[in-house]
mmCIF file of C-alpha atoms in Angstrom:
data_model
loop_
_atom_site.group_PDB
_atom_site.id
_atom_site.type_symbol
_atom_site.label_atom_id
_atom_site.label_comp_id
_atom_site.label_asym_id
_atom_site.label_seq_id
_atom_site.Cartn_x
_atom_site.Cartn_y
_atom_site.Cartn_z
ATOM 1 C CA UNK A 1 -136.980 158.430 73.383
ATOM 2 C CA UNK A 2 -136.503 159.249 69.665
ATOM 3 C CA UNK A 3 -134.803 156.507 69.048
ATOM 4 C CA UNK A 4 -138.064 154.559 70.540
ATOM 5 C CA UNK A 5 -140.320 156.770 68.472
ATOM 6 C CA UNK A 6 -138.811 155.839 65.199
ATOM 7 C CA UNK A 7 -138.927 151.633 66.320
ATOM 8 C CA UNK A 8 -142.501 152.658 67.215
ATOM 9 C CA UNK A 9 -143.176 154.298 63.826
ATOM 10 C CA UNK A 10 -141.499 152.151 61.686
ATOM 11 C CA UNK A 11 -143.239 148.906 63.494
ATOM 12 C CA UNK A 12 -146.796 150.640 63.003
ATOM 13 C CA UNK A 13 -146.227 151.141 59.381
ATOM 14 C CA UNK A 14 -145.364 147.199 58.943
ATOM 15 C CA UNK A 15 -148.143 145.364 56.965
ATOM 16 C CA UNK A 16 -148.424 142.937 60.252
ATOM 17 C CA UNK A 17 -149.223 145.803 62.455
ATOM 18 C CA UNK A 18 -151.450 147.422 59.979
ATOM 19 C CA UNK A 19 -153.361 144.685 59.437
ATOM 20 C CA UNK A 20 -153.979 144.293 63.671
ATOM 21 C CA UNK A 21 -154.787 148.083 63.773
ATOM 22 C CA UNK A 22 -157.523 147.591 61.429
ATOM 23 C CA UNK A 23 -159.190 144.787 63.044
ATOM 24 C CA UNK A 24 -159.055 146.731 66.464
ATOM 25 C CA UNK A 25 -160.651 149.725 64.397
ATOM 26 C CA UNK A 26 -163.299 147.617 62.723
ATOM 27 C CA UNK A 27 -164.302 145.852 66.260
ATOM 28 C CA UNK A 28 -163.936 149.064 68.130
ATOM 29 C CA UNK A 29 -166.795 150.738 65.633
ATOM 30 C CA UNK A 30 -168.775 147.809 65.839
ATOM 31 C CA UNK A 31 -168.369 147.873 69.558
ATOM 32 C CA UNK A 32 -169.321 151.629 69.793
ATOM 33 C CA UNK A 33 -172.409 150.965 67.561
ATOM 34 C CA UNK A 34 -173.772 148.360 70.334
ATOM 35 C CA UNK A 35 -172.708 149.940 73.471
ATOM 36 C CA UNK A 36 -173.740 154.004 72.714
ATOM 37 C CA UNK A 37 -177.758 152.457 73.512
ATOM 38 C CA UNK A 38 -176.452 150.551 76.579
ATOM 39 C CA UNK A 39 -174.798 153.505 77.515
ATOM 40 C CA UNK A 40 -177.557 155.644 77.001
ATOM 41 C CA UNK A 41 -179.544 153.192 79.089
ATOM 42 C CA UNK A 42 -177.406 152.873 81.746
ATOM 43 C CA UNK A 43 -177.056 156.838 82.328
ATOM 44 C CA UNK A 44 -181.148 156.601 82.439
ATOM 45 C CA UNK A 45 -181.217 153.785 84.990
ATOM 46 C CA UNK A 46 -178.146 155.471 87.326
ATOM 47 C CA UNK A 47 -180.721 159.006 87.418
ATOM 48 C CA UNK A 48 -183.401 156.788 88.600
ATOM 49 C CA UNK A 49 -181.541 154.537 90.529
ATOM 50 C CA UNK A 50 -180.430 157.884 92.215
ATOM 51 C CA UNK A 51 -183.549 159.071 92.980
ATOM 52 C CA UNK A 52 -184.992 155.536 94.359
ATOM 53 C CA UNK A 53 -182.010 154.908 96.729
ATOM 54 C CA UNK A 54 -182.470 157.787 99.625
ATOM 55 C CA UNK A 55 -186.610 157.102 100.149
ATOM 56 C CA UNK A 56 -185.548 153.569 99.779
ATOM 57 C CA UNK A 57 -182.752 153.158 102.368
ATOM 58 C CA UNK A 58 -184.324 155.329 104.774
ATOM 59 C CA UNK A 59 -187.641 153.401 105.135
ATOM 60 C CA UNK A 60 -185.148 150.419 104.935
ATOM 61 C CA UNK A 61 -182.960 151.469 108.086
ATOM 62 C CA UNK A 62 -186.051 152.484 109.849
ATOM 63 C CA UNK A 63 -187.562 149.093 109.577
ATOM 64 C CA UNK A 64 -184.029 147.411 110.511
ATOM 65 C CA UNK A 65 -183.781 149.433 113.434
ATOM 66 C CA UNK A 66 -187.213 148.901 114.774
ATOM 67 C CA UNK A 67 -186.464 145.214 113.973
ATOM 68 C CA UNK A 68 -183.646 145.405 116.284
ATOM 69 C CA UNK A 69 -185.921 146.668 118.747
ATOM 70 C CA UNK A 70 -188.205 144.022 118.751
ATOM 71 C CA UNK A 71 -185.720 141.916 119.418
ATOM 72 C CA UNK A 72 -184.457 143.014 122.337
ATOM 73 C CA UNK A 73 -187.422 144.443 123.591
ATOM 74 C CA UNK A 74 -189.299 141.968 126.703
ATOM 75 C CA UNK A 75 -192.484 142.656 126.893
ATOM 76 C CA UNK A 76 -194.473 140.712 124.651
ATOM 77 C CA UNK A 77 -197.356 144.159 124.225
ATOM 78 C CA UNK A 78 -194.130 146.043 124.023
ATOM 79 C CA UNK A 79 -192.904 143.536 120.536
ATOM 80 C CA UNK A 80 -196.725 143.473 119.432
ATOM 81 C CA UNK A 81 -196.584 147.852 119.126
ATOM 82 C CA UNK A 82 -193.288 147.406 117.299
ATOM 83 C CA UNK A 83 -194.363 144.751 114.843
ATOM 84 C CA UNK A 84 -197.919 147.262 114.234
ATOM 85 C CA UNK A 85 -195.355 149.962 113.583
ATOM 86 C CA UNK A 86 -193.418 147.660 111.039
ATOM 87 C CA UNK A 87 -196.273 147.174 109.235
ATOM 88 C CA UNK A 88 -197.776 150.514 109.472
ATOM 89 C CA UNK A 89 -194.817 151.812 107.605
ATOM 90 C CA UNK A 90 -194.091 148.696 105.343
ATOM 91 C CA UNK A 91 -197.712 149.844 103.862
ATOM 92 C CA UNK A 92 -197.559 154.169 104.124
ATOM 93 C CA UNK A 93 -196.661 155.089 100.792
ATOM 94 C CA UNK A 94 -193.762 157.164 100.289
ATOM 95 C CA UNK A 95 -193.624 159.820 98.126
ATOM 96 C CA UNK A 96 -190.747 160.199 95.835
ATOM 97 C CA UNK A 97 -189.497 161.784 92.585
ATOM 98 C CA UNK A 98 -188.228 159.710 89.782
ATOM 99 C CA UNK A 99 -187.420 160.691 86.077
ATOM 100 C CA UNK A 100 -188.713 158.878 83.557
ATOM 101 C CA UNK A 101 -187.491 157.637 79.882
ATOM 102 C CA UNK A 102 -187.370 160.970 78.836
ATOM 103 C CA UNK A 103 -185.685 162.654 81.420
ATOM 104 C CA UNK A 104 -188.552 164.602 83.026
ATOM 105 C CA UNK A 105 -189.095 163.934 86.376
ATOM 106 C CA UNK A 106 -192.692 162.209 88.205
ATOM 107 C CA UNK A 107 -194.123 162.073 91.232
ATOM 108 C CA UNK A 108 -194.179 158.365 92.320
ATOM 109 C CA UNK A 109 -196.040 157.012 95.291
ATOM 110 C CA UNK A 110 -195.032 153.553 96.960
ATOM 111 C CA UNK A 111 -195.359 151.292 99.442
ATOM 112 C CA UNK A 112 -191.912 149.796 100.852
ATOM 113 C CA UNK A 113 -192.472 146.487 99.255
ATOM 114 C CA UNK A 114 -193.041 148.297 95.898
ATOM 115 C CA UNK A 115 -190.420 150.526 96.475
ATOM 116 C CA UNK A 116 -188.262 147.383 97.558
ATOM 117 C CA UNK A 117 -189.077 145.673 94.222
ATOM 118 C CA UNK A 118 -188.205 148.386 91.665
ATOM 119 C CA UNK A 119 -184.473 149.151 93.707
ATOM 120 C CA UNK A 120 -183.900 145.637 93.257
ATOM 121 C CA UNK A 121 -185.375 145.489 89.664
ATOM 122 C CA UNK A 122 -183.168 148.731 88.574
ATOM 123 C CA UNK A 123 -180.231 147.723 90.017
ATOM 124 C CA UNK A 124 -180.856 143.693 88.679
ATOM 125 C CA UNK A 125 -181.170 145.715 84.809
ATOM 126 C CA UNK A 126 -178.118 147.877 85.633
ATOM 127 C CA UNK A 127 -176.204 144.562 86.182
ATOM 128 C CA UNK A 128 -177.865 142.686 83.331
ATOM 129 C CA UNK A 129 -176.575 145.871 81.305
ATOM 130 C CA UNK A 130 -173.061 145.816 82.537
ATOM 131 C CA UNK A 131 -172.807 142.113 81.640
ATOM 132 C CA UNK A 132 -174.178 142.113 78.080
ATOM 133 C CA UNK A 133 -171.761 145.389 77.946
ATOM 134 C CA UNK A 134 -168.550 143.292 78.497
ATOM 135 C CA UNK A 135 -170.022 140.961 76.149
ATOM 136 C CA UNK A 136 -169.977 143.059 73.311
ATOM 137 C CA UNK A 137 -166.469 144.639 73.878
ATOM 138 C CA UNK A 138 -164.568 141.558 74.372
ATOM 139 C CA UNK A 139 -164.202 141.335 70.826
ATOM 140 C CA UNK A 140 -162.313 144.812 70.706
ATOM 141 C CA UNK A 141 -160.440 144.333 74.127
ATOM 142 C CA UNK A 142 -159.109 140.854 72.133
ATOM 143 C CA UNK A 143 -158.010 142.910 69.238
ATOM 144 C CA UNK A 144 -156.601 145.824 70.785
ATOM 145 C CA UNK A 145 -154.079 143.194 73.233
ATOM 146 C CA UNK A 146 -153.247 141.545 69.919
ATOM 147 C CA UNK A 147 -151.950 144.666 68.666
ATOM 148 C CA UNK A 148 -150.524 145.804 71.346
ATOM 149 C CA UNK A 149 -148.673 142.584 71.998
ATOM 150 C CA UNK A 150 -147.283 142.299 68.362
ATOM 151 C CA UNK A 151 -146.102 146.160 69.302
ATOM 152 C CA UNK A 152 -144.450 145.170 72.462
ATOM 153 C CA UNK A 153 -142.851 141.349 71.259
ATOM 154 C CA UNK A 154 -141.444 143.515 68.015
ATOM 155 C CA UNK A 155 -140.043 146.552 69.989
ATOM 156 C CA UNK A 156 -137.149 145.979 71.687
ATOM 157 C CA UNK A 157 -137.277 148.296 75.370
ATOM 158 C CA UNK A 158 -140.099 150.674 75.552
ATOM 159 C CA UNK A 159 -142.671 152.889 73.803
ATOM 160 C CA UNK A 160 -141.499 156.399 73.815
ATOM 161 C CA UNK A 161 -144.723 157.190 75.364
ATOM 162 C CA UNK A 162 -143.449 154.967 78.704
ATOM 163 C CA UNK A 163 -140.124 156.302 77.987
ATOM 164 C CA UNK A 164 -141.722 159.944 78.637
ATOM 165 C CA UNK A 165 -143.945 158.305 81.315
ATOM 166 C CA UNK A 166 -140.624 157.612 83.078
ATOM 167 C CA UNK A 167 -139.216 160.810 82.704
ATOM 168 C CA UNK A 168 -141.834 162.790 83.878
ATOM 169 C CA UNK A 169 -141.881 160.597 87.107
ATOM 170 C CA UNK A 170 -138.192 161.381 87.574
ATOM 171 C CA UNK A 171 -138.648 165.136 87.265
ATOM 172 C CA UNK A 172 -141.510 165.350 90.005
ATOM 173 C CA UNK A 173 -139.836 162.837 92.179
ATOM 174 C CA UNK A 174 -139.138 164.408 95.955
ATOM 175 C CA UNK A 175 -136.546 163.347 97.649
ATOM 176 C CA UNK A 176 -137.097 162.633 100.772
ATOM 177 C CA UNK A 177 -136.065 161.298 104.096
ATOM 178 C CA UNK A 178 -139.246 158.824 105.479
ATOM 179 C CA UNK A 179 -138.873 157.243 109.403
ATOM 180 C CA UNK A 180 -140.034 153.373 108.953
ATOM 181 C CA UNK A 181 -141.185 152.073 112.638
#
C-alpha cells in the first residue's frame, strides 16, 4: 500500500498528469456552473411531481378499473351506467396541493384530463432536464476518464486506495459454509 501511495504521488505530480487534472478541474467548474440551475429545477419539479402523482394515479386506477368493468360487463344499460360514471369522474375536479416556484404550496383544482396533461408535462420537463444534464457533464466525465486512465496505464498494480479497498474486504470477510442445491 505505501509503496502504491508513493507511485500514486509521484505520478500525480508529473507535468502529464497535472496538466489532465486541470482540465478535469476546469470542466468540472464549468459543469457545476450549468448544472446547480438544473439541479435546482429538478428538486422543484420532483416536489411537484410528488404531489401530482397520488390524486393522479388514483383517479387513473379508478377509471382503469371501471374500464375493465365495462368490458366484461353484458348488459348493454349495465356498460351505458359505467361509461356515465367514466365520464362523470373524467370531468369532477380533484382537489390537490401543489407547490409552486417558490416552494409554497397551492390549492389546485383539476379535471383528470388536466390533471393527466400536467403529470405528463412534469415528468416530459424532468426528462428533457435529465438529458440536457448529461449533455453538459460529458465534457467533465471525458476529462476525468482521461485522467484516470493516464493514472491507471502509468501505475503499475493498484491505487492504494483499491489496495485498502481490498483489505478492508478481507478483514470483514465471514467464513462460511453455504449448501448449493
Amino acid at each position: 500500500k505505501k509503496r502504491q501511495g508513493a507511485s500514486e504521488a509521484e505520478i500525480k505530480n508529473s507535468p502529464e498528469y497535472q496538466a489532465l487534472d486541470d482540465a478535469y478541474k476546469t470542466e468540472k467548474e464549468a459543469a457545476e456552473e450549468k448544472t446547480k440551475p438544473i439541479d435546482a429545477q429538478n428538486k422543484r419539479l420532483d416536489e411537484k411531481l410528488t404531489a401530482v402523482t397520488a390524486p393522479f394515479t388514483d383517479a387513473r386506477s379508478w377509471i382503469v378499473a371501471k374500464t375493465y368493468q365495462l368490458e366484461v360487463t353484458g348488459s348493454e344499460s349495465g356498460k351505458n351506467s359505467i361509461r356515465e360514471a367514466i365520464e362523470e369522474r373524467k370531468q369532477k375536479k380533484i382537489d390537490f396541493e401543489m407547490p409552486n416556484d417558490q416552494g409554497t404550496k397551492e390549492e389546485k383544482s383539476l379535471t383528470f384530463p388536466e390533471l393527466e396533461a400536467l403529470y405528463n408535462s412534469l415528468r416530459d420537463e424532468k426528462a428533457r432536464l435529465g438529458a440536457e444534464r448529461v449533455q453538459i457533464t460529458q465534457a467533465r466525465d471525458a476529462a476525468q476518464k482521461k485522467r484516470d486512465e493516464y493514472m491507471q496505464d502509468h501505475l503499475g498494480g493498484l491505487t492504494a486506495e483499491q489496495v485498502a479497498g481490498l483489505e478492508k474486504k478481507v478483514e470483514d470477510f465471514k467464513f462460511e459454509i453455504k449448501q448449493i442445491n
